[in-house]
PDB file of C-alpha atoms and ligand atoms in Angstrom:
ATOM      1  CA  MET O   1      87.130 104.258  76.118  1.00  0.00           C
ATOM      2  CA  PRO O   2      85.427 102.493  73.218  1.00  0.00           C
ATOM      3  CA  LEU O   3      83.945 104.821  70.598  1.00  0.00           C
ATOM      4  CA  VAL O   4      80.463 103.359  71.127  1.00  0.00           C
ATOM      5  CA  TRP O   5      80.300 104.963  74.610  1.00  0.00           C
ATOM      6  CA  LEU O   6      80.802 108.365  73.041  1.00  0.00           C
ATOM      7  CA  ILE O   7      78.414 107.900  70.133  1.00  0.00           C
ATOM      8  CA  MET O   8      75.610 106.079  71.967  1.00  0.00           C
ATOM      9  CA  PRO O   9      74.657 108.943  74.335  1.00  0.00           C
ATOM     10  CA  LEU O  10      74.473 111.258  71.309  1.00  0.00           C
ATOM     11  CA  ILE O  11      72.220 108.817  69.447  1.00  0.00           C
ATOM     12  CA  VAL O  12      70.010 108.406  72.541  1.00  0.00           C
ATOM     13  CA  PHE O  13      69.751 112.204  72.882  1.00  0.00           C
ATOM     14  CA  ILE O  14      68.783 112.716  69.219  1.00  0.00           C
ATOM     15  CA  PHE O  15      66.311 109.818  69.472  1.00  0.00           C
ATOM     16  CA  GLY O  16      64.824 111.567  72.548  1.00  0.00           C
ATOM     17  CA  LEU O  17      64.447 114.832  70.591  1.00  0.00           C
ATOM     18  CA  CYS O  18      62.536 113.000  67.840  1.00  0.00           C
ATOM     19  CA  ILE O  19      60.270 111.198  70.322  1.00  0.00           C
ATOM     20  CA  GLY O  20      59.735 114.558  72.068  1.00  0.00           C
ATOM     21  CA  SER O  21      58.626 116.003  68.740  1.00  0.00           C
ATOM     22  CA  PHE O  22      56.086 113.165  68.413  1.00  0.00           C
ATOM     23  CA  LEU O  23      54.918 113.746  72.018  1.00  0.00           C
ATOM     24  CA  ASN O  24      54.206 117.400  71.087  1.00  0.00           C
ATOM     25  CA  VAL O  25      51.942 116.154  68.313  1.00  0.00           C
ATOM     26  CA  CYS O  26      50.197 113.835  70.822  1.00  0.00           C
ATOM     27  CA  ILE O  27      49.718 116.701  73.313  1.00  0.00           C
ATOM     28  CA  SER O  28      48.233 119.121  70.743  1.00  0.00           C
ATOM     29  CA  ARG O  29      46.032 116.577  69.020  1.00  0.00           C
ATOM     30  CA  LEU O  30      44.717 114.882  72.162  1.00  0.00           C
ATOM     31  CA  ILE O  31      43.691 118.338  73.444  1.00  0.00           C
ATOM     32  CA  HIS O  32      41.898 119.123  70.170  1.00  0.00           C
ATOM     33  CA  ASP O  33      40.589 115.574  69.795  1.00  0.00           C
ATOM     34  CA  GLU O  34      42.355 115.000  66.449  1.00  0.00           C
ATOM     35  CA  SER O  35      43.951 111.850  65.049  1.00  0.00           C
ATOM     36  CA  ILE O  36      47.608 111.382  65.994  1.00  0.00           C
ATOM     37  CA  VAL O  37      48.568 109.826  62.635  1.00  0.00           C
ATOM     38  CA  PHE O  38      46.632 112.058  60.187  1.00  0.00           C
ATOM     39  CA  PRO O  39      46.775 114.754  58.932  1.00  0.00           C
ATOM     40  CA  ALA O  40      50.452 115.673  58.496  1.00  0.00           C
ATOM     41  CA  SER O  41      51.938 118.379  60.758  1.00  0.00           C
ATOM     42  CA  HIS O  42      50.354 121.728  60.059  1.00  0.00           C
ATOM     43  CA  CYS O  43      50.350 125.245  61.516  1.00  0.00           C
ATOM     44  CA  PRO O  44      47.411 125.561  63.942  1.00  0.00           C
ATOM     45  CA  LYS O  45      46.661 129.085  62.641  1.00  0.00           C
ATOM     46  CA  CYS O  46      47.070 129.088  58.833  1.00  0.00           C
ATOM     47  CA  ARG O  47      46.710 125.255  58.526  1.00  0.00           C
ATOM     48  CA  LYS O  48      49.636 125.177  56.056  1.00  0.00           C
ATOM     49  CA  LYS O  49      51.486 121.865  55.973  1.00  0.00           C
ATOM     50  CA  ILE O  50      54.889 122.079  57.692  1.00  0.00           C
ATOM     51  CA  LYS O  51      57.811 121.044  55.446  1.00  0.00           C
ATOM     52  CA  TRP O  52      60.234 118.439  56.840  1.00  0.00           C
ATOM     53  CA  TYR O  53      63.046 121.015  57.085  1.00  0.00           C
ATOM     54  CA  ASP O  54      60.825 123.222  59.273  1.00  0.00           C
ATOM     55  CA  ASN O  55      59.971 120.262  61.505  1.00  0.00           C
ATOM     56  CA  ILE O  56      63.433 119.358  62.868  1.00  0.00           C
ATOM     57  CA  PRO O  57      63.315 119.246  66.682  1.00  0.00           C
ATOM     58  CA  VAL O  58      64.650 122.402  68.388  1.00  0.00           C
ATOM     59  CA  VAL O  59      66.780 123.361  65.317  1.00  0.00           C
ATOM     60  CA  SER O  60      63.788 124.507  63.236  1.00  0.00           C
ATOM     61  CA  PHE O  61      62.341 126.430  66.195  1.00  0.00           C
ATOM     62  CA  LEU O  62      65.604 128.370  66.497  1.00  0.00           C
ATOM     63  CA  LEU O  63      66.020 128.930  62.733  1.00  0.00           C
ATOM     64  CA  LEU O  64      62.406 130.148  62.392  1.00  0.00           C
ATOM     65  CA  LYS O  65      62.859 132.291  65.560  1.00  0.00           C
ATOM     66  CA  GLY O  66      59.760 130.585  66.982  1.00  0.00           C
ATOM     67  CA  LYS O  67      57.408 131.701  64.176  1.00  0.00           C
ATOM     68  CA  CYS O  68      55.462 129.944  61.380  1.00  0.00           C
ATOM     69  CA  ARG O  69      57.269 130.399  58.019  1.00  0.00           C
ATOM     70  CA  ASN O  70      53.975 131.150  56.279  1.00  0.00           C
ATOM     71  CA  CYS O  71      51.869 133.326  58.630  1.00  0.00           C
ATOM     72  CA  PHE O  72      54.471 134.297  61.298  1.00  0.00           C
ATOM     73  CA  GLU O  73      52.211 133.020  64.079  1.00  0.00           C
ATOM     74  CA  ARG O  74      54.260 132.396  67.257  1.00  0.00           C
ATOM     75  CA  ILE O  75      55.125 128.728  67.841  1.00  0.00           C
ATOM     76  CA  SER O  76      54.606 127.727  71.487  1.00  0.00           C
ATOM     77  CA  TRP O  77      57.660 127.288  73.737  1.00  0.00           C
ATOM     78  CA  GLN O  78      56.063 123.966  74.633  1.00  0.00           C
ATOM     79  CA  TYR O  79      57.600 122.441  71.464  1.00  0.00           C
ATOM     80  CA  PRO O  80      61.339 122.899  72.196  1.00  0.00           C
ATOM     81  CA  ILE O  81      60.765 122.404  75.959  1.00  0.00           C
ATOM     82  CA  VAL O  82      59.102 118.977  75.526  1.00  0.00           C
ATOM     83  CA  GLU O  83      61.749 117.929  72.974  1.00  0.00           C
ATOM     84  CA  ILE O  84      64.703 118.841  75.193  1.00  0.00           C
ATOM     85  CA  LEU O  85      63.044 117.443  78.326  1.00  0.00           C
ATOM     86  CA  THR O  86      62.399 114.095  76.610  1.00  0.00           C
ATOM     87  CA  ALA O  87      65.963 113.924  75.276  1.00  0.00           C
ATOM     88  CA  VAL O  88      67.515 114.748  78.682  1.00  0.00           C
ATOM     89  CA  ILE O  89      65.376 112.189  80.545  1.00  0.00           C
ATOM     90  CA  PHE O  90      66.050 109.475  77.911  1.00  0.00           C
ATOM     91  CA  LEU O  91      69.771 110.183  78.303  1.00  0.00           C
ATOM     92  CA  CYS O  92      69.513 109.927  82.129  1.00  0.00           C
ATOM     93  CA  ILE O  93      67.667 106.585  81.789  1.00  0.00           C
ATOM     94  CA  PHE O  94      70.347 105.310  79.418  1.00  0.00           C
ATOM     95  CA  THR O  95      73.099 106.489  81.782  1.00  0.00           C
ATOM     96  CA  LYS O  96      71.500 104.734  84.770  1.00  0.00           C
ATOM     97  CA  TRP O  97      70.267 101.482  83.190  1.00  0.00           C
ATOM     98  CA  GLY O  98      72.290 101.133  79.941  1.00  0.00           C
ATOM     99  CA  PHE O  99      71.060  98.653  77.338  1.00  0.00           C
ATOM    100  CA  SER O 100      68.404  96.832  79.309  1.00  0.00           C
ATOM    101  CA  ARG O 101      64.752  96.030  79.606  1.00  0.00           C
ATOM    102  CA  GLU O 102      64.374  99.112  81.857  1.00  0.00           C
ATOM    103  CA  LEU O 103      65.621 101.360  79.038  1.00  0.00           C
ATOM    104  CA  ILE O 104      62.595 100.476  76.875  1.00  0.00           C
ATOM    105  CA  VAL O 105      60.033 100.238  79.690  1.00  0.00           C
ATOM    106  CA  TYR O 106      61.022 103.538  81.328  1.00  0.00           C
ATOM    107  CA  ASN O 107      61.288 105.396  77.999  1.00  0.00           C
ATOM    108  CA  LEU O 108      57.683 104.383  77.229  1.00  0.00           C
ATOM    109  CA  PHE O 109      56.577 105.238  80.775  1.00  0.00           C
ATOM    110  CA  VAL O 110      58.205 108.684  80.693  1.00  0.00           C
ATOM    111  CA  SER O 111      56.729 109.434  77.250  1.00  0.00           C
ATOM    112  CA  GLY O 112      53.229 108.779  78.614  1.00  0.00           C
ATOM    113  CA  LEU O 113      53.919 110.840  81.755  1.00  0.00           C
ATOM    114  CA  LEU O 114      55.150 113.871  79.800  1.00  0.00           C
ATOM    115  CA  VAL O 115      52.062 113.895  77.556  1.00  0.00           C
ATOM    116  CA  ILE O 116      49.798 113.614  80.628  1.00  0.00           C
ATOM    117  CA  ALA O 117      51.635 116.382  82.537  1.00  0.00           C
ATOM    118  CA  PHE O 118      51.423 118.894  79.683  1.00  0.00           C
ATOM    119  CA  ILE O 119      47.795 118.104  78.823  1.00  0.00           C
ATOM    120  CA  ASP O 120      46.789 118.353  82.500  1.00  0.00           C
ATOM    121  CA  ALA O 121      48.684 121.630  82.938  1.00  0.00           C
ATOM    122  CA  LYS O 122      46.931 123.127  79.883  1.00  0.00           C
ATOM    123  CA  THR O 123      43.412 121.720  80.332  1.00  0.00           C
ATOM    124  CA  THR O 124      43.202 120.383  83.959  1.00  0.00           C
ATOM    125  CA  PHE O 125      42.151 117.108  82.334  1.00  0.00           C
ATOM    126  CA  ILE O 126      44.059 113.791  82.385  1.00  0.00           C
ATOM    127  CA  PRO O 127      43.346 111.661  79.278  1.00  0.00           C
ATOM    128  CA  ASP O 128      42.024 108.137  80.025  1.00  0.00           C
ATOM    129  CA  VAL O 129      43.375 107.187  76.588  1.00  0.00           C
ATOM    130  CA  ILE O 130      46.849 107.081  78.157  1.00  0.00           C
ATOM    131  CA  THR O 131      46.309 106.125  81.811  1.00  0.00           C
ATOM    132  CA  ILE O 132      44.042 103.076  81.361  1.00  0.00           C
ATOM    133  CA  PRO O 133      45.843 101.356  78.421  1.00  0.00           C
ATOM    134  CA  GLY O 134      49.149 102.317  80.114  1.00  0.00           C
ATOM    135  CA  MET O 135      48.147 100.547  83.325  1.00  0.00           C
ATOM    136  CA  ILE O 136      47.044  97.418  81.406  1.00  0.00           C
ATOM    137  CA  ALA O 137      50.177  97.403  79.201  1.00  0.00           C
ATOM    138  CA  GLY O 138      52.378  97.816  82.286  1.00  0.00           C
ATOM    139  CA  LEU O 139      50.722  94.864  84.034  1.00  0.00           C
ATOM    140  CA  ILE O 140      51.016  92.670  80.921  1.00  0.00           C
ATOM    141  CA  LEU O 141      54.734  93.516  80.663  1.00  0.00           C
ATOM    142  CA  LYS O 142      55.269  92.655  84.353  1.00  0.00           C
ATOM    143  CA  VAL O 143      53.486  89.295  83.844  1.00  0.00           C
ATOM    144  CA  ILE O 144      55.705  88.509  80.831  1.00  0.00           C
ATOM    145  CA  PHE O 145      58.842  89.488  82.797  1.00  0.00           C
ATOM    146  CA  ALA O 146      57.695  87.350  85.729  1.00  0.00           C
ATOM    147  CA  PHE O 147      57.537  84.286  83.473  1.00  0.00           C
ATOM    148  CA  ILE O 148      60.879  85.083  81.815  1.00  0.00           C
ATOM    149  CA  ASP O 149      62.564  85.615  85.202  1.00  0.00           C
ATOM    150  CA  LYS O 150      60.643  82.778  86.882  1.00  0.00           C
ATOM    151  CA  SER O 151      60.084  85.205  89.770  1.00  0.00           C
ATOM    152  CA  PHE O 152      56.860  86.949  90.736  1.00  0.00           C
ATOM    153  CA  THR O 153      58.447  89.473  93.122  1.00  0.00           C
ATOM    154  CA  ASN O 154      58.361  92.381  90.648  1.00  0.00           C
ATOM    155  CA  LEU O 155      54.818  91.553  89.557  1.00  0.00           C
ATOM    156  CA  PHE O 156      53.602  91.650  93.177  1.00  0.00           C
ATOM    157  CA  ASP O 157      55.534  94.878  93.662  1.00  0.00           C
ATOM    158  CA  ALA O 158      53.810  96.419  90.610  1.00  0.00           C
ATOM    159  CA  GLY O 159      50.401  95.211  91.823  1.00  0.00           C
ATOM    160  CA  SER O 160      50.893  96.618  95.326  1.00  0.00           C
ATOM    161  CA  GLY O 161      52.234  99.900  93.906  1.00  0.00           C
ATOM    162  CA  MET O 162      49.118 100.190  91.744  1.00  0.00           C
ATOM    163  CA  ILE O 163      46.799  99.461  94.691  1.00  0.00           C
ATOM    164  CA  LEU O 164      48.641 102.030  96.860  1.00  0.00           C
ATOM    165  CA  GLY O 165      48.301 104.727  94.147  1.00  0.00           C
ATOM    166  CA  LEU O 166      44.628 103.956  93.458  1.00  0.00           C
ATOM    167  CA  ALA O 167      43.747 103.747  97.178  1.00  0.00           C
ATOM    168  CA  VAL O 168      45.522 106.937  98.334  1.00  0.00           C
ATOM    169  CA  PHE O 169      44.136 109.085  95.523  1.00  0.00           C
ATOM    170  CA  GLY O 170      40.718 107.400  95.618  1.00  0.00           C
ATOM    171  CA  PHE O 171      40.558 108.358  99.296  1.00  0.00           C
ATOM    172  CA  ILE O 172      41.664 111.957  98.566  1.00  0.00           C
ATOM    173  CA  VAL O 173      39.075 112.338  95.787  1.00  0.00           C
ATOM    174  CA  ILE O 174      36.295 111.201  98.135  1.00  0.00           C
ATOM    175  CA  VAL O 175      37.477 113.375 101.059  1.00  0.00           C
ATOM    176  CA  SER O 176      38.208 116.483  98.948  1.00  0.00           C
ATOM    177  CA  ARG O 177      34.826 116.242  97.146  1.00  0.00           C
ATOM    178  CA  GLY O 178      36.024 117.272  93.697  1.00  0.00           C
ATOM    179  CA  GLY O 179      39.155 119.151  94.825  1.00  0.00           C
ATOM    180  CA  MET O 180      41.124 116.348  93.172  1.00  0.00           C
ATOM    181  CA  GLY O 181      39.977 114.740  89.901  1.00  0.00           C
ATOM    182  CA  ILE O 182      39.238 111.088  89.052  1.00  0.00           C
ATOM    183  CA  GLY O 183      42.033 111.315  86.444  1.00  0.00           C
ATOM    184  CA  ASP O 184      44.587 111.666  89.253  1.00  0.00           C
ATOM    185  CA  ILE O 185      43.482 108.286  90.709  1.00  0.00           C
ATOM    186  CA  LYS O 186      44.215 106.526  87.397  1.00  0.00           C
ATOM    187  CA  LEU O 187      47.498 108.407  86.958  1.00  0.00           C
ATOM    188  CA  ALA O 188      48.620 107.320  90.460  1.00  0.00           C
ATOM    189  CA  GLY O 189      47.667 103.719  89.565  1.00  0.00           C
ATOM    190  CA  LEU O 190      49.699 103.919  86.346  1.00  0.00           C
ATOM    191  CA  ILE O 191      52.726 105.209  88.258  1.00  0.00           C
ATOM    192  CA  GLY O 192      52.260 102.398  90.812  1.00  0.00           C
ATOM    193  CA  VAL O 193      52.436  99.685  88.132  1.00  0.00           C
ATOM    194  CA  PHE O 194      55.666 101.037  86.658  1.00  0.00           C
ATOM    195  CA  LEU O 195      57.481 102.113  89.833  1.00  0.00           C
ATOM    196  CA  GLY O 196      56.389  99.512  92.392  1.00  0.00           C
ATOM    197  CA  LEU O 197      55.448 100.007  96.041  1.00  0.00           C
ATOM    198  CA  LYS O 198      58.409 101.915  97.521  1.00  0.00           C
ATOM    199  CA  ASN O 199      58.886 104.381  94.679  1.00  0.00           C
ATOM    200  CA  THR O 200      55.133 105.025  94.477  1.00  0.00           C
ATOM    201  CA  PHE O 201      55.199 105.846  98.183  1.00  0.00           C
ATOM    202  CA  SER O 202      57.987 108.385  97.605  1.00  0.00           C
ATOM    203  CA  THR O 203      56.181 109.706  94.466  1.00  0.00           C
ATOM    204  CA  ILE O 204      53.037 110.452  96.496  1.00  0.00           C
ATOM    205  CA  TRP O 205      54.939 112.312  99.238  1.00  0.00           C
ATOM    206  CA  LEU O 206      57.044 114.268  96.736  1.00  0.00           C
ATOM    207  CA  SER O 207      53.924 115.260  94.767  1.00  0.00           C
ATOM    208  CA  PHE O 208      52.295 116.616  97.945  1.00  0.00           C
ATOM    209  CA  ILE O 209      55.419 118.573  98.855  1.00  0.00           C
ATOM    210  CA  LEU O 210      55.924 119.972  95.324  1.00  0.00           C
ATOM    211  CA  GLY O 211      52.196 120.678  94.810  1.00  0.00           C
ATOM    212  CA  GLY O 212      51.991 122.279  98.263  1.00  0.00           C
ATOM    213  CA  ILE O 213      54.934 124.599  97.666  1.00  0.00           C
ATOM    214  CA  VAL O 214      53.704 125.713  94.234  1.00  0.00           C
ATOM    215  CA  GLY O 215      50.066 125.930  95.414  1.00  0.00           C
ATOM    216  CA  ILE O 216      50.963 128.211  98.331  1.00  0.00           C
ATOM    217  CA  PHE O 217      53.109 130.356  96.009  1.00  0.00           C
ATOM    218  CA  LEU O 218      50.217 130.687  93.504  1.00  0.00           C
ATOM    219  CA  LEU O 219      47.745 131.654  96.257  1.00  0.00           C
ATOM    220  CA  VAL O 220      50.107 134.092  98.021  1.00  0.00           C
ATOM    221  CA  SER O 221      51.162 135.736  94.732  1.00  0.00           C
ATOM    222  CA  LYS O 222      47.450 135.928  93.778  1.00  0.00           C
ATOM    223  CA  LEU O 223      48.199 134.254  90.425  1.00  0.00           C
ATOM    224  CA  LYS O 224      45.417 131.812  91.329  1.00  0.00           C
ATOM    225  CA  GLY O 225      42.424 132.208  93.615  1.00  0.00           C
ATOM    226  CA  ARG O 226      41.097 129.678  96.127  1.00  0.00           C
ATOM    227  CA  LYS O 227      38.383 128.586  93.684  1.00  0.00           C
ATOM    228  CA  ASP O 228      40.698 128.009  90.686  1.00  0.00           C
ATOM    229  CA  ALA O 229      41.338 124.408  89.685  1.00  0.00           C
ATOM    230  CA  ILE O 230      45.056 123.686  90.045  1.00  0.00           C
ATOM    231  CA  PRO O 231      45.989 120.535  88.084  1.00  0.00           C
ATOM    232  CA  PHE O 232      47.759 117.987  90.289  1.00  0.00           C
ATOM    233  CA  GLY O 233      48.980 115.686  87.476  1.00  0.00           C
ATOM    234  CA  PRO O 234      52.201 117.633  86.784  1.00  0.00           C
ATOM    235  CA  TYR O 235      53.267 117.236  90.462  1.00  0.00           C
ATOM    236  CA  LEU O 236      52.571 113.501  90.414  1.00  0.00           C
ATOM    237  CA  VAL O 237      54.638 113.275  87.214  1.00  0.00           C
ATOM    238  CA  MET O 238      57.494 115.295  88.729  1.00  0.00           C
ATOM    239  CA  GLY O 239      57.383 113.118  91.847  1.00  0.00           C
ATOM    240  CA  ALA O 240      57.417 109.960  89.699  1.00  0.00           C
ATOM    241  CA  LEU O 241      60.391 111.136  87.621  1.00  0.00           C
ATOM    242  CA  ILE O 242      62.415 112.015  90.734  1.00  0.00           C
ATOM    243  CA  SER O 243      61.444 108.703  92.415  1.00  0.00           C
ATOM    244  CA  MET O 244      62.319 106.685  89.312  1.00  0.00           C
ATOM    245  CA  PHE O 245      65.941 107.832  89.615  1.00  0.00           C
ATOM    246  CA  TRP O 246      66.363 108.515  93.349  1.00  0.00           C
ATOM    247  CA  GLY O 247      63.324 106.975  95.135  1.00  0.00           C
ATOM    248  CA  GLU O 248      65.399 104.511  97.159  1.00  0.00           C
ATOM    249  CA  ASN O 249      67.845 107.218  98.278  1.00  0.00           C
ATOM    250  CA  ILE O 250      65.009 109.552  99.290  1.00  0.00           C
ATOM    251  CA  LEU O 251      63.221 106.848 101.316  1.00  0.00           C
ATOM    252  CA  ASN O 252      66.437 105.828 103.081  1.00  0.00           C
ATOM    253  CA  TRP O 253      67.116 109.468 103.912  1.00  0.00           C
ATOM    254  CA  TRP O 254      63.562 109.985 105.234  1.00  0.00           C
ATOM    255  CA  LEU O 255      63.679 106.819 107.288  1.00  0.00           C
ATOM    256  CA  GLY O 256      67.094 107.848 108.584  1.00  0.00           C
ATOM    257  CA  HIS O 257      69.117 104.861 107.350  1.00  0.00           C
TER     258      HIS O 257
HETATM  259 ZN1   ZN I 301      51.029 129.487  60.010  1.00  0.00          ZN
END
C-alpha cells in the first residue's frame, strides 16, 4: 500500500480537528453576536487571551483538564466534541469520495450543518447568516458544475431537493402554527440544494423519526414539558448526515428493493 494512503487519512483527521476548532469559535460568537475574525480567542469569563499552546484542538482541553489556565473556569465539553465530530465526519467523507469535488463541497456543507445544529440546540434559533448564503452558494456551485459537466441533471436535482425541503417544512410551519420555526424551512432548503431530491426525502423522514423518538423520551422523562420549545434543527442535521452517506441504501430498503 502506498505511504500516501496511510498519511492522508491522518492529515484529513488533523485538518478536521482544526476546522472543528474554528467551528467552535463560529458557534460561540454567532450566539453572542461577535465578529468571527476579531478579537483573538479569549476566555469567556476572565477575557484573558488564550495562548496558541492552550488552543490546540482536543490536546489542550485534556492538558488543561477542561479548565481555563488563568481563572480555572470550566471549558465547555462542546469544544472537544465539535472538534472530534468534525474530524470523524471529514475522514468518513474522504474515505467515501476520496480526492474529488464532493470532498470540498461536503466538507463545507457539513461545517455549516454542525454550526447550525449546535446553535439551534443551545438557543432554539437557526442563524440566517448560514442558511441563506449557504443555499445561494450551493446553487451557484451546482450551476458551475453543470457547465463543466455539460449536464444539468444534478442542477435540477438540487433545485427539486430545495423545493421539496422548503415546501414540506413551509407546510409544517403553517399547520403547526409556530410549533416549528421559520429557520427550519431555510435549513431544509439548504439541505435540499446539497443533497438533491432523494436524499432530502430520506433526510426529512429520518429527522421525523429521530425527533419523534427523542421528543417522546423528553416528555415521558419529564425533562421537557409540552410547552417547551424543542429545537428541530439538530434532527434535520442528523438526518442529513446519515442520508449523505447512506440515503440511497435507506430508500432502497424502505421501498423494498
Ligand atoms: Zn478564564
